[in-house]
PDB file of C-alpha atoms in Angstrom:
ATOM      1  CA  MET A   1     -18.134 -15.254  -5.703  1.00  0.00           C
ATOM      2  CA  MET A   2     -18.616 -11.501  -5.816  1.00  0.00           C
ATOM      3  CA  ASN A   3     -17.634  -9.524  -9.065  1.00  0.00           C
ATOM      4  CA  PHE A   4     -16.286  -6.225  -8.714  1.00  0.00           C
ATOM      5  CA  ILE A   5     -16.722  -3.281 -11.374  1.00  0.00           C
ATOM      6  CA  LYS A   6     -13.923  -0.844 -11.620  1.00  0.00           C
ATOM      7  CA  VAL A   7     -15.351   2.064 -12.501  1.00  0.00           C
ATOM      8  CA  LYS A   8     -13.009   4.034 -15.273  1.00  0.00           C
ATOM      9  CA  GLU A   9     -15.849   5.851 -17.583  1.00  0.00           C
ATOM     10  CA  GLU A  10     -19.308   6.907 -16.771  1.00  0.00           C
ATOM     11  CA  LYS A  11     -20.542   4.102 -19.025  1.00  0.00           C
ATOM     12  CA  ASP A  12     -19.007   1.459 -16.206  1.00  0.00           C
ATOM     13  CA  ILE A  13     -21.548   2.668 -13.629  1.00  0.00           C
ATOM     14  CA  PRO A  14     -24.269   0.143 -13.300  1.00  0.00           C
ATOM     15  CA  GLU A  15     -27.687   1.618 -14.546  1.00  0.00           C
ATOM     16  CA  LYS A  16     -29.220   0.881 -11.255  1.00  0.00           C
ATOM     17  CA  TYR A  17     -27.194   4.180  -9.852  1.00  0.00           C
ATOM     18  CA  LYS A  18     -28.098   6.407 -12.532  1.00  0.00           C
ATOM     19  CA  ASN A  19     -29.682   9.798 -10.921  1.00  0.00           C
ATOM     20  CA  THR A  20     -28.383   8.432  -7.247  1.00  0.00           C
ATOM     21  CA  PRO A  21     -25.882   9.823  -4.976  1.00  0.00           C
ATOM     22  CA  VAL A  22     -24.052   6.659  -5.167  1.00  0.00           C
ATOM     23  CA  TYR A  23     -23.732   7.378  -9.313  1.00  0.00           C
ATOM     24  CA  LYS A  24     -22.342  11.053  -8.168  1.00  0.00           C
ATOM     25  CA  LEU A  25     -19.916   9.697  -5.489  1.00  0.00           C
ATOM     26  CA  LEU A  26     -18.448   7.386  -8.090  1.00  0.00           C
ATOM     27  CA  CYS A  27     -18.092  10.562 -10.700  1.00  0.00           C
ATOM     28  CA  TYR A  28     -16.519  12.525  -7.869  1.00  0.00           C
ATOM     29  CA  GLN A  29     -14.114   9.960  -6.818  1.00  0.00           C
ATOM     30  CA  ASN A  30     -12.925   8.178  -9.974  1.00  0.00           C
ATOM     31  CA  LEU A  31     -13.921  10.082 -12.780  1.00  0.00           C
ATOM     32  CA  GLY A  32     -13.016  13.643 -11.400  1.00  0.00           C
ATOM     33  CA  ALA A  33     -16.375  15.259 -11.932  1.00  0.00           C
ATOM     34  CA  GLU A  34     -16.794  18.945 -11.251  1.00  0.00           C
ATOM     35  CA  LEU A  35     -17.587  19.496  -7.368  1.00  0.00           C
ATOM     36  CA  LYS A  36     -21.093  20.840  -7.147  1.00  0.00           C
ATOM     37  CA  ALA A  37     -22.503  22.700  -4.330  1.00  0.00           C
ATOM     38  CA  TYR A  38     -24.870  21.235  -1.991  1.00  0.00           C
ATOM     39  CA  SER A  39     -26.943  22.625   0.821  1.00  0.00           C
ATOM     40  CA  SER A  40     -27.464  19.217   2.714  1.00  0.00           C
ATOM     41  CA  ALA A  41     -26.405  15.758   2.557  1.00  0.00           C
ATOM     42  CA  GLU A  42     -27.526  13.478   0.000  1.00  0.00           C
ATOM     43  CA  LEU A  43     -25.740  10.356   1.322  1.00  0.00           C
ATOM     44  CA  LEU A  44     -24.353   8.769   4.322  1.00  0.00           C
ATOM     45  CA  ILE A  45     -20.630   7.024   3.889  1.00  0.00           C
ATOM     46  CA  GLY A  46     -19.501   4.497   6.160  1.00  0.00           C
ATOM     47  CA  MET A  47     -15.914   4.021   5.753  1.00  0.00           C
ATOM     48  CA  CYS A  48     -12.959   2.686   7.687  1.00  0.00           C
ATOM     49  CA  MET A  49     -10.928   5.108   9.628  1.00  0.00           C
ATOM     50  CA  ASP A  50      -7.608   4.187   7.604  1.00  0.00           C
ATOM     51  CA  ASN A  51      -5.647   7.284   6.859  1.00  0.00           C
ATOM     52  CA  ARG A  52      -4.670   5.913   3.396  1.00  0.00           C
ATOM     53  CA  LYS A  53      -8.219   6.593   2.360  1.00  0.00           C
ATOM     54  CA  GLN A  54      -9.162  10.075   1.035  1.00  0.00           C
ATOM     55  CA  LEU A  55     -12.639  10.695  -0.790  1.00  0.00           C
ATOM     56  CA  ARG A  56     -12.894  13.457  -3.365  1.00  0.00           C
ATOM     57  CA  ILE A  57     -16.319  14.889  -2.713  1.00  0.00           C
ATOM     58  CA  PRO A  58     -17.959  18.313  -2.230  1.00  0.00           C
ATOM     59  CA  GLU A  59     -18.633  19.811   0.944  1.00  0.00           C
ATOM     60  CA  ASN A  60     -22.170  19.125   2.337  1.00  0.00           C
ATOM     61  CA  PHE A  61     -22.607  16.282   0.094  1.00  0.00           C
ATOM     62  CA  ALA A  62     -22.388  13.485   2.671  1.00  0.00           C
ATOM     63  CA  TYR A  63     -22.415  12.367   6.371  1.00  0.00           C
ATOM     64  CA  ILE A  64     -19.320  10.426   7.070  1.00  0.00           C
ATOM     65  CA  ILE A  65     -18.900   7.877   9.868  1.00  0.00           C
ATOM     66  CA  ARG A  66     -15.473   6.304   9.982  1.00  0.00           C
ATOM     67  CA  THR A  67     -14.781   3.782  12.241  1.00  0.00           C
ATOM     68  CA  GLY A  68     -12.514   0.324  11.942  1.00  0.00           C
ATOM     69  CA  GLY A  69     -13.415  -1.823   8.910  1.00  0.00           C
ATOM     70  CA  ALA A  70     -16.444   0.523   7.992  1.00  0.00           C
ATOM     71  CA  ASN A  71     -18.480  -1.227  10.763  1.00  0.00           C
ATOM     72  CA  LEU A  72     -21.363   0.642  11.911  1.00  0.00           C
ATOM     73  CA  ARG A  73     -22.657  -1.727  14.280  1.00  0.00           C
ATOM     74  CA  TYR A  74     -21.943   0.486  17.137  1.00  0.00           C
ATOM     75  CA  SER A  75     -22.825   3.743  15.271  1.00  0.00           C
ATOM     76  CA  GLU A  76     -26.268   2.886  14.758  1.00  0.00           C
ATOM     77  CA  PHE A  77     -27.765   6.284  16.458  1.00  0.00           C
ATOM     78  CA  LYS A  78     -25.519   7.971  14.172  1.00  0.00           C
ATOM     79  CA  VAL A  79     -26.726   6.362  11.038  1.00  0.00           C
ATOM     80  CA  SER A  80     -30.502   6.912  12.381  1.00  0.00           C
ATOM     81  CA  TYR A  81     -29.656  10.597  12.773  1.00  0.00           C
ATOM     82  CA  ALA A  82     -28.588  10.847   9.427  1.00  0.00           C
ATOM     83  CA  ILE A  83     -31.597   9.280   7.893  1.00  0.00           C
ATOM     84  CA  ALA A  84     -33.953  10.875  10.602  1.00  0.00           C
ATOM     85  CA  ILE A  85     -32.599  14.327  10.836  1.00  0.00           C
ATOM     86  CA  GLY A  86     -30.754  14.719   7.746  1.00  0.00           C
ATOM     87  CA  GLY A  87     -33.168  12.975   5.353  1.00  0.00           C
ATOM     88  CA  VAL A  88     -30.635  10.868   3.564  1.00  0.00           C
ATOM     89  CA  ARG A  89     -31.920   7.864   1.533  1.00  0.00           C
ATOM     90  CA  HIS A  90     -28.836   6.422   0.676  1.00  0.00           C
ATOM     91  CA  ILE A  91     -25.877   4.827   2.307  1.00  0.00           C
ATOM     92  CA  VAL A  92     -22.553   3.474   0.902  1.00  0.00           C
ATOM     93  CA  LEU A  93     -20.335   1.020   2.734  1.00  0.00           C
ATOM     94  CA  ILE A  94     -16.709   1.727   1.823  1.00  0.00           C
ATOM     95  CA  ALA A  95     -14.398  -1.402   2.608  1.00  0.00           C
ATOM     96  CA  HIS A  96     -10.896  -1.292   1.465  1.00  0.00           C
ATOM     97  CA  ASN A  97      -7.973  -3.717   0.462  1.00  0.00           C
ATOM     98  CA  ASN A  98      -5.554  -4.298   3.076  1.00  0.00           C
ATOM     99  CA  CYS A  99      -7.644  -3.661   6.049  1.00  0.00           C
ATOM    100  CA  GLY A 100      -6.130  -3.590   9.484  1.00  0.00           C
ATOM    101  CA  MET A 101      -9.515  -4.707  10.997  1.00  0.00           C
ATOM    102  CA  VAL A 102      -8.762  -8.038   9.186  1.00  0.00           C
ATOM    103  CA  ASN A 103      -6.838 -10.731  11.351  1.00  0.00           C
ATOM    104  CA  LEU A 104      -6.956  -8.315  13.983  1.00  0.00           C
ATOM    105  CA  VAL A 105      -5.965 -10.858  16.401  1.00  0.00           C
ATOM    106  CA  SER A 106      -2.850 -11.380  14.582  1.00  0.00           C
ATOM    107  CA  ARG A 107      -1.774  -7.717  16.030  1.00  0.00           C
ATOM    108  CA  ARG A 108      -2.549  -8.349  19.755  1.00  0.00           C
ATOM    109  CA  GLU A 109       1.170  -7.748  20.480  1.00  0.00           C
ATOM    110  CA  GLN A 110       1.737  -4.846  18.528  1.00  0.00           C
ATOM    111  CA  PHE A 111      -1.398  -3.290  19.844  1.00  0.00           C
ATOM    112  CA  VAL A 112      -0.468  -3.973  23.721  1.00  0.00           C
ATOM    113  CA  LYS A 113       3.035  -2.766  23.088  1.00  0.00           C
ATOM    114  CA  GLY A 114       1.963   0.430  21.410  1.00  0.00           C
ATOM    115  CA  LEU A 115      -0.441   1.187  24.179  1.00  0.00           C
ATOM    116  CA  CYS A 116       2.223   0.795  26.715  1.00  0.00           C
ATOM    117  CA  GLU A 117       4.900   2.634  24.815  1.00  0.00           C
ATOM    118  CA  ASN A 118       2.725   5.439  23.420  1.00  0.00           C
ATOM    119  CA  ALA A 119      -0.019   5.825  26.026  1.00  0.00           C
ATOM    120  CA  ASN A 120       1.910   4.859  29.277  1.00  0.00           C
ATOM    121  CA  TRP A 121      -0.363   1.957  30.035  1.00  0.00           C
ATOM    122  CA  ASP A 122       0.574  -0.860  31.861  1.00  0.00           C
ATOM    123  CA  ILE A 123       0.479  -4.317  30.158  1.00  0.00           C
ATOM    124  CA  LYS A 124      -2.221  -5.851  32.153  1.00  0.00           C
ATOM    125  CA  ARG A 125      -4.526  -2.852  31.335  1.00  0.00           C
ATOM    126  CA  ALA A 126      -3.481  -2.987  27.649  1.00  0.00           C
ATOM    127  CA  GLU A 127      -3.928  -6.605  27.448  1.00  0.00           C
ATOM    128  CA  GLU A 128      -7.518  -6.578  28.877  1.00  0.00           C
ATOM    129  CA  HIS A 129      -8.402  -3.578  26.639  1.00  0.00           C
ATOM    130  CA  PHE A 130      -7.415  -5.597  23.732  1.00  0.00           C
ATOM    131  CA  MET A 131      -9.311  -8.483  24.518  1.00  0.00           C
ATOM    132  CA  ASN A 132     -12.506  -6.526  25.733  1.00  0.00           C
ATOM    133  CA  TYR A 133     -12.772  -4.759  22.202  1.00  0.00           C
ATOM    134  CA  ALA A 134     -11.031  -6.928  19.434  1.00  0.00           C
ATOM    135  CA  PRO A 135     -13.756  -9.344  18.996  1.00  0.00           C
ATOM    136  CA  MET A 136     -16.045  -6.743  18.312  1.00  0.00           C
ATOM    137  CA  PHE A 137     -14.134  -5.070  15.490  1.00  0.00           C
ATOM    138  CA  GLU A 138     -12.384  -7.925  14.152  1.00  0.00           C
ATOM    139  CA  ILE A 139     -13.651  -8.896  10.557  1.00  0.00           C
ATOM    140  CA  ASP A 140     -12.863 -12.063   8.368  1.00  0.00           C
ATOM    141  CA  ASN A 141     -12.855 -10.412   5.091  1.00  0.00           C
ATOM    142  CA  GLU A 142     -13.318  -6.720   4.129  1.00  0.00           C
ATOM    143  CA  VAL A 143     -15.368  -7.259   0.929  1.00  0.00           C
ATOM    144  CA  GLU A 144     -17.799 -10.177   2.672  1.00  0.00           C
ATOM    145  CA  PHE A 145     -18.021  -7.706   5.650  1.00  0.00           C
ATOM    146  CA  ALA A 146     -19.133  -4.687   3.658  1.00  0.00           C
ATOM    147  CA  VAL A 147     -21.642  -6.998   1.875  1.00  0.00           C
ATOM    148  CA  SER A 148     -23.065  -8.486   4.938  1.00  0.00           C
ATOM    149  CA  GLU A 149     -23.332  -5.174   6.782  1.00  0.00           C
ATOM    150  CA  SER A 150     -24.972  -3.479   3.822  1.00  0.00           C
ATOM    151  CA  GLY A 151     -27.717  -6.511   3.979  1.00  0.00           C
ATOM    152  CA  ARG A 152     -28.138  -5.820   7.760  1.00  0.00           C
ATOM    153  CA  LEU A 153     -28.527  -2.238   7.271  1.00  0.00           C
ATOM    154  CA  SER A 154     -30.870  -2.678   4.449  1.00  0.00           C
ATOM    155  CA  ARG A 155     -33.180  -5.170   6.500  1.00  0.00           C
ATOM    156  CA  LYS A 156     -33.016  -2.430   9.753  1.00  0.00           C
ATOM    157  CA  TYR A 157     -33.723   0.397   7.330  1.00  0.00           C
ATOM    158  CA  PRO A 158     -35.934  -1.128   4.471  1.00  0.00           C
ATOM    159  CA  GLY A 159     -36.495   2.341   2.900  1.00  0.00           C
ATOM    160  CA  ILE A 160     -32.974   3.029   2.732  1.00  0.00           C
ATOM    161  CA  SER A 161     -30.599   2.033  -0.230  1.00  0.00           C
ATOM    162  CA  VAL A 162     -27.376   0.609   1.129  1.00  0.00           C
ATOM    163  CA  THR A 163     -24.540  -0.239  -1.529  1.00  0.00           C
ATOM    164  CA  PRO A 164     -21.156  -1.846  -0.703  1.00  0.00           C
ATOM    165  CA  LEU A 165     -18.124  -0.637  -2.431  1.00  0.00           C
ATOM    166  CA  LEU A 166     -14.303  -1.260  -2.400  1.00  0.00           C
ATOM    167  CA  TYR A 167     -11.871   1.388  -2.048  1.00  0.00           C
ATOM    168  CA  SER A 168      -8.674   0.266  -3.728  1.00  0.00           C
ATOM    169  CA  ILE A 169      -5.494   1.877  -1.681  1.00  0.00           C
ATOM    170  CA  GLU A 170      -3.412   1.235  -4.850  1.00  0.00           C
ATOM    171  CA  ASP A 171      -5.130   3.737  -6.967  1.00  0.00           C
ATOM    172  CA  ASN A 172      -7.498   5.561  -4.636  1.00  0.00           C
ATOM    173  CA  MET A 173     -10.621   4.184  -7.010  1.00  0.00           C
ATOM    174  CA  LEU A 174     -13.933   3.008  -5.797  1.00  0.00           C
ATOM    175  CA  ASN A 175     -15.137  -0.399  -7.301  1.00  0.00           C
ATOM    176  CA  VAL A 176     -18.573  -1.471  -7.369  1.00  0.00           C
ATOM    177  CA  ILE A 177     -19.122  -4.855  -5.433  1.00  0.00           C
ATOM    178  CA  GLU A 178     -21.707  -7.268  -7.134  1.00  0.00           C
TER     179      GLU A 178
END
C-alpha cells in the first residue's frame, strides 16, 4: 500500500527532498513560491501528455518530456541527453489520477472511430495501429506504474535521484508518493 503526502505547507515536504529540485518543484506548484531565474535545468520532469495538467515552474528550471502515462520507456535517449548534456541529477515522474492510458483497451472503439473520422483513416488501418501500439502504452494503475518506472530508471541511472509524484486533476496539486 502506498501512502501519499499532500503538500499544503513547506513542513509537509519530506526532509529527504530539502535542498533539491524536487523540493523547489513542490514549492512552485503547490505553495506558489516566487519563480526564480535559472540559467540551466536542474530537473527532468516526465509527465503525461494529458492536457488537464499544467505545471507552475520558472523558465529554464526543467526539461520536460510529456508522453502518455509518463511512460519514458521509449524516450530513454532524451532522458540520457538531459543527464549527459543537460547535467540534471534529479528526475521526477508525475502520474495523475484519471489517466487515459489506464485500461486503454477499453477505448479501442473510440480510438479507431476517432482516427477514421478525424484523420480520414480507413478502419483496418486504424485498428492495426491501435493493436500495434496500445500494448506498449497501456498501464494498469497510474501510481503503481510511476513507482515501477521510477525504480527502473533508478537502476538504469544509479547516480540519478528519481522521484514519483501524483498530480491531482481536481486541485492541481502534487502529492509525494511513498
